[in-house]
């Protein structure tokens, strides 16, 4: 399946109509997933209904089958309370995943923010019975980092969330590091990067 990154990525600052059109085009092109970035101003101004309407419009543009990943850009939301509320609104509006960051903000995925998002996912599940996925992104580079994220999700949400439909770890350098760890496991030495197919 292909993933399309749509909607004025990474700033989310192109007009809503343009961003909706981008989503429709991505869906027409056969995208299986669409990433959208929320308008942070709506969060900072506490305009939760407007935020809901915006994400709802993306949900509708995606249709039923395409997965909607909503990027909260948590490094720029001002407070953990805002992170919690934005998470809830994104889930109520029909997001399949909530994602911490685009990786382009000055602050990437952090554990405090993640705990708030994971608790929002849990609260939402308790209230609605619907499981929403979590995707930390930005600054996650090593297999060790990835393990820390896995443990955190397991602690907060349990094993049910440890599957690709509900947990993704966004990290471009991560695959290479995992390959190095496997190489080390098999050969007893660390590979030079040129030993690996990905490099
Ligand atoms: C974001 O929301 C603010 C506040 O309503 C609005 O002024 C601005 O145009 C919105 N930005 C986009 C890109 O939709
Ligand atoms: C955030 O993550 C991106 C992508 O991994 C990285 O390029 C950037 O340097 C990170 N920024 C910070 C402040 O850690």
Tab-separated table of C-alpha atoms and ligand atoms in Angstrom:
chain	number	residue	atom	x	y	z
A	1	UNK	CA	0.000	0.000	0.000
A	2	UNK	CA	1.145	3.475	-0.710
A	3	UNK	CA	1.081	6.292	1.770
A	4	UNK	CA	0.612	9.827	0.643
A	5	UNK	CA	1.716	12.753	2.676
A	6	UNK	CA	-0.789	15.399	1.867
A	7	UNK	CA	-2.009	18.711	3.149
A	8	UNK	CA	0.592	21.427	3.129
A	9	UNK	CA	3.177	19.202	4.773
A	10	UNK	CA	4.918	20.013	7.063
A	11	UNK	CA	3.579	23.382	8.103
A	12	UNK	CA	-0.137	22.736	7.552
A	13	UNK	CA	-0.403	26.358	6.576
A	14	UNK	CA	-1.834	26.181	3.082
A	15	UNK	CA	-5.549	27.012	2.858
A	16	UNK	CA	-7.987	24.304	3.912
A	17	UNK	CA	-9.593	24.052	0.489
A	18	UNK	CA	-6.224	23.340	-1.154
A	19	UNK	CA	-5.372	20.771	1.484
A	20	UNK	CA	-8.703	18.988	1.038
A	21	UNK	CA	-8.137	18.917	-2.712
A	22	UNK	CA	-4.680	17.388	-2.124
A	23	UNK	CA	-6.262	14.670	-0.019
A	24	UNK	CA	-8.893	13.904	-2.673
A	25	UNK	CA	-6.188	13.647	-5.346
A	26	UNK	CA	-4.078	11.348	-3.177
A	27	UNK	CA	-7.108	9.119	-2.593
A	28	UNK	CA	-7.904	9.081	-6.333
A	29	UNK	CA	-4.299	8.066	-6.961
A	30	UNK	CA	-4.882	5.036	-4.771
A	31	UNK	CA	-3.236	6.153	-1.523
A	32	UNK	CA	-3.948	3.731	1.299
A	33	UNK	CA	-3.080	6.293	3.945
A	34	UNK	CA	-3.099	10.032	4.177
A	35	UNK	CA	-1.237	12.201	6.660
A	36	UNK	CA	-2.683	15.563	7.551
A	37	UNK	CA	-1.207	18.249	9.770
A	38	UNK	CA	-3.626	20.128	12.014
A	39	UNK	CA	-3.866	23.902	12.083
A	40	UNK	CA	-2.043	24.707	15.325
A	41	UNK	CA	-3.588	28.162	15.563
A	42	UNK	CA	-6.954	26.532	16.230
A	43	UNK	CA	-5.428	24.697	19.185
A	44	UNK	CA	-3.586	27.708	20.545
A	45	UNK	CA	-6.827	29.728	20.357
A	46	UNK	CA	-8.865	26.904	21.923
A	47	UNK	CA	-11.173	26.655	18.900
A	48	UNK	CA	-11.921	22.961	19.358
A	49	UNK	CA	-15.101	22.838	17.288
A	50	UNK	CA	-13.338	24.405	14.333
A	51	UNK	CA	-10.525	21.886	14.737
A	52	UNK	CA	-13.080	19.077	14.827
A	53	UNK	CA	-14.765	20.365	11.651
A	54	UNK	CA	-11.429	20.614	9.874
A	55	UNK	CA	-10.335	17.062	10.696
A	56	UNK	CA	-13.859	15.819	9.954
A	57	UNK	CA	-13.571	17.332	6.472
A	58	UNK	CA	-10.300	15.421	5.956
A	59	UNK	CA	-12.000	12.259	7.171
A	60	UNK	CA	-14.760	12.745	4.619
A	61	UNK	CA	-12.271	13.489	1.844
A	62	UNK	CA	-10.514	10.206	2.680
A	63	UNK	CA	-13.665	8.117	2.495
A	64	UNK	CA	-14.150	4.974	4.529
A	65	UNK	CA	-11.220	2.859	3.423
A	66	UNK	CA	-8.247	5.201	3.450
A	67	UNK	CA	-6.452	5.477	6.781
A	68	UNK	CA	-6.301	9.001	8.150
A	69	UNK	CA	-3.227	9.855	10.193
A	70	UNK	CA	-3.523	13.172	11.959
A	71	UNK	CA	-0.261	14.869	12.869
A	72	UNK	CA	-0.631	17.026	15.957
A	73	UNK	CA	2.746	18.795	15.749
A	74	UNK	CA	2.888	18.440	19.511
A	75	UNK	CA	6.066	20.482	19.858
A	76	UNK	CA	4.043	23.565	18.961
A	77	UNK	CA	0.809	23.154	20.901
A	78	UNK	CA	1.866	25.127	23.948
A	79	UNK	CA	0.856	22.742	26.754
A	80	UNK	CA	0.205	19.112	27.592
A	81	UNK	CA	-3.454	19.978	28.199
A	82	UNK	CA	-3.636	21.151	24.610
A	83	UNK	CA	-1.968	17.925	23.483
A	84	UNK	CA	-4.637	15.914	25.322
A	85	UNK	CA	-7.518	17.956	23.927
A	86	UNK	CA	-6.162	17.973	20.379
A	87	UNK	CA	-5.704	14.186	20.604
A	88	UNK	CA	-9.313	13.738	21.708
A	89	UNK	CA	-10.672	16.036	19.018
A	90	UNK	CA	-8.624	14.261	16.349
A	91	UNK	CA	-9.998	10.884	17.460
A	92	UNK	CA	-13.584	12.126	17.748
A	93	UNK	CA	-13.324	13.480	14.218
A	94	UNK	CA	-12.417	10.006	12.931
A	95	UNK	CA	-8.610	9.788	12.759
A	96	UNK	CA	-7.265	6.242	12.529
A	97	UNK	CA	-3.897	7.299	13.922
A	98	UNK	CA	-2.609	10.233	15.890
A	99	UNK	CA	0.984	11.122	15.208
A	100	UNK	CA	3.240	13.268	17.378
A	101	UNK	CA	5.211	15.299	14.866
A	102	UNK	CA	6.117	15.864	11.278
A	103	UNK	CA	9.805	15.624	12.240
A	104	UNK	CA	10.274	19.210	11.068
A	105	UNK	CA	9.276	21.023	14.234
A	106	UNK	CA	11.945	22.219	16.628
A	107	UNK	CA	10.777	19.645	19.190
A	108	UNK	CA	10.241	16.021	18.200
A	109	UNK	CA	8.361	13.181	19.853
A	110	UNK	CA	9.008	13.231	23.607
A	111	UNK	CA	7.945	10.773	26.307
A	112	UNK	CA	5.815	13.253	28.313
A	113	UNK	CA	3.850	14.159	25.206
A	114	UNK	CA	3.564	10.500	24.265
A	115	UNK	CA	2.164	9.565	27.675
A	116	UNK	CA	-0.506	12.234	27.329
A	117	UNK	CA	-1.435	11.021	23.837
A	118	UNK	CA	-1.477	7.372	24.915
A	119	UNK	CA	-3.744	8.170	27.865
A	120	UNK	CA	-6.050	10.063	25.521
A	121	UNK	CA	-6.127	6.982	23.270
A	122	UNK	CA	-6.959	4.838	26.291
A	123	UNK	CA	-9.685	7.204	27.526
A	124	UNK	CA	-11.154	7.318	24.040
A	125	UNK	CA	-11.133	3.530	23.848
A	126	UNK	CA	-12.883	3.251	27.210
A	127	UNK	CA	-15.583	5.646	26.102
A	128	UNK	CA	-16.147	4.443	22.561
A	129	UNK	CA	-14.655	0.960	22.212
A	130	UNK	CA	-12.654	2.198	19.222
A	131	UNK	CA	-8.891	1.627	19.063
A	132	UNK	CA	-6.930	4.503	17.572
A	133	UNK	CA	-3.303	4.031	16.543
A	134	UNK	CA	-0.261	5.937	17.766
A	135	UNK	CA	2.742	7.052	15.788
A	136	UNK	CA	5.698	8.766	17.427
A	137	UNK	CA	7.931	10.429	14.841
A	138	UNK	CA	10.985	12.618	14.663
A	139	UNK	CA	14.370	12.055	16.216
A	140	UNK	CA	13.922	8.269	16.687
A	141	UNK	CA	17.049	6.736	15.248
A	142	UNK	CA	18.200	3.641	17.029
A	143	UNK	CA	16.784	0.219	17.731
A	144	UNK	CA	17.209	1.049	21.403
A	145	UNK	CA	14.992	4.146	21.000
A	146	UNK	CA	12.399	2.036	19.249
A	147	UNK	CA	12.398	-0.481	22.116
A	148	UNK	CA	11.794	2.305	24.621
A	149	UNK	CA	8.801	3.445	22.571
A	150	UNK	CA	7.470	-0.107	22.345
A	151	UNK	CA	7.711	-0.557	26.116
A	152	UNK	CA	5.947	2.723	26.714
A	153	UNK	CA	3.029	1.737	24.491
A	154	UNK	CA	2.868	-1.701	26.077
A	155	UNK	CA	2.815	-0.150	29.567
A	156	UNK	CA	0.121	2.375	28.755
A	157	UNK	CA	-2.130	0.480	26.346
A	158	UNK	CA	-1.170	-3.171	26.575
A	159	UNK	CA	-0.266	-5.788	24.004
A	160	UNK	CA	-3.329	-5.093	21.867
A	161	UNK	CA	-1.588	-1.990	20.543
A	162	UNK	CA	1.665	-3.721	19.591
A	163	UNK	CA	0.696	-4.333	15.985
A	164	UNK	CA	1.161	-2.320	12.792
A	165	UNK	CA	-2.492	-1.299	12.578
A	166	UNK	CA	-2.140	0.524	15.870
A	167	UNK	CA	1.527	1.363	16.291
A	168	UNK	CA	4.048	2.732	13.839
A	169	UNK	CA	7.377	4.236	14.650
A	170	UNK	CA	8.390	7.000	12.309
A	171	UNK	CA	12.126	7.009	11.846
A	172	UNK	CA	14.063	7.112	8.626
A	173	UNK	CA	17.357	5.978	10.168
A	174	UNK	CA	15.774	3.211	12.195
A	175	UNK	CA	15.687	0.438	9.615
A	176	UNK	CA	19.412	0.734	9.055
A	177	UNK	CA	20.117	0.533	12.772
A	178	UNK	CA	17.912	-2.540	13.158
A	179	UNK	CA	19.772	-4.192	10.284
A	180	UNK	CA	23.061	-3.441	12.021
A	181	UNK	CA	21.739	-4.992	15.248
A	182	UNK	CA	20.646	-8.136	13.394
A	183	UNK	CA	23.994	-8.298	11.615
A	184	UNK	CA	25.704	-8.039	14.979
A	185	UNK	CA	23.472	-10.741	16.414
A	186	UNK	CA	24.277	-13.091	13.533
A	187	UNK	CA	27.954	-12.339	12.983
A	188	UNK	CA	29.093	-11.106	16.382
A	189	UNK	CA	30.437	-7.883	14.956
A	190	UNK	CA	28.904	-4.615	13.885
A	191	UNK	CA	28.614	-4.075	10.193
A	192	UNK	CA	30.212	-1.207	8.474
A	193	UNK	CA	27.352	0.609	6.807
A	194	UNK	CA	28.561	-0.584	3.394
A	195	UNK	CA	27.934	-4.216	4.445
A	196	UNK	CA	24.222	-3.571	4.508
A	197	UNK	CA	21.814	-3.517	1.594
A	198	UNK	CA	20.027	-0.379	2.812
A	199	UNK	CA	23.037	1.905	2.882
B	1	LIG	C1	-5.739	28.359	10.884
B	1	LIG	O1	-6.677	28.873	11.756
B	1	LIG	C2	-6.595	30.289	11.870
B	1	LIG	C3	-7.557	30.681	12.975
B	1	LIG	O2	-8.870	30.375	12.626
B	1	LIG	C4	-6.951	30.915	10.544
B	1	LIG	O3	-6.834	32.304	10.632
B	1	LIG	C5	-5.964	30.404	9.500
B	1	LIG	O4	-6.322	30.879	8.219
B	1	LIG	C6	-5.991	28.898	9.487
B	1	LIG	N1	-4.923	28.439	8.603
B	1	LIG	C7	-5.160	27.603	7.620
B	1	LIG	C8	-3.986	27.277	6.812
B	1	LIG	O5	-6.264	27.125	7.389
B	2	LIG	C1	13.734	15.888	14.847
B	2	LIG	O1	13.736	14.750	14.019
B	2	LIG	C2	14.216	15.012	12.729
B	2	LIG	C3	14.003	13.758	11.899
B	2	LIG	O2	14.521	12.616	12.566
B	2	LIG	C4	15.676	15.436	12.814
B	2	LIG	O3	16.169	15.728	11.522
B	2	LIG	C5	15.759	16.673	13.693
B	2	LIG	O4	17.104	17.026	13.876
B	2	LIG	C6	15.128	16.421	15.036
B	2	LIG	N1	15.086	17.672	15.790
B	2	LIG	C7	15.385	17.739	17.071
B	2	LIG	C8	15.273	19.085	17.681
B	2	LIG	O5	15.765	16.755	17.708
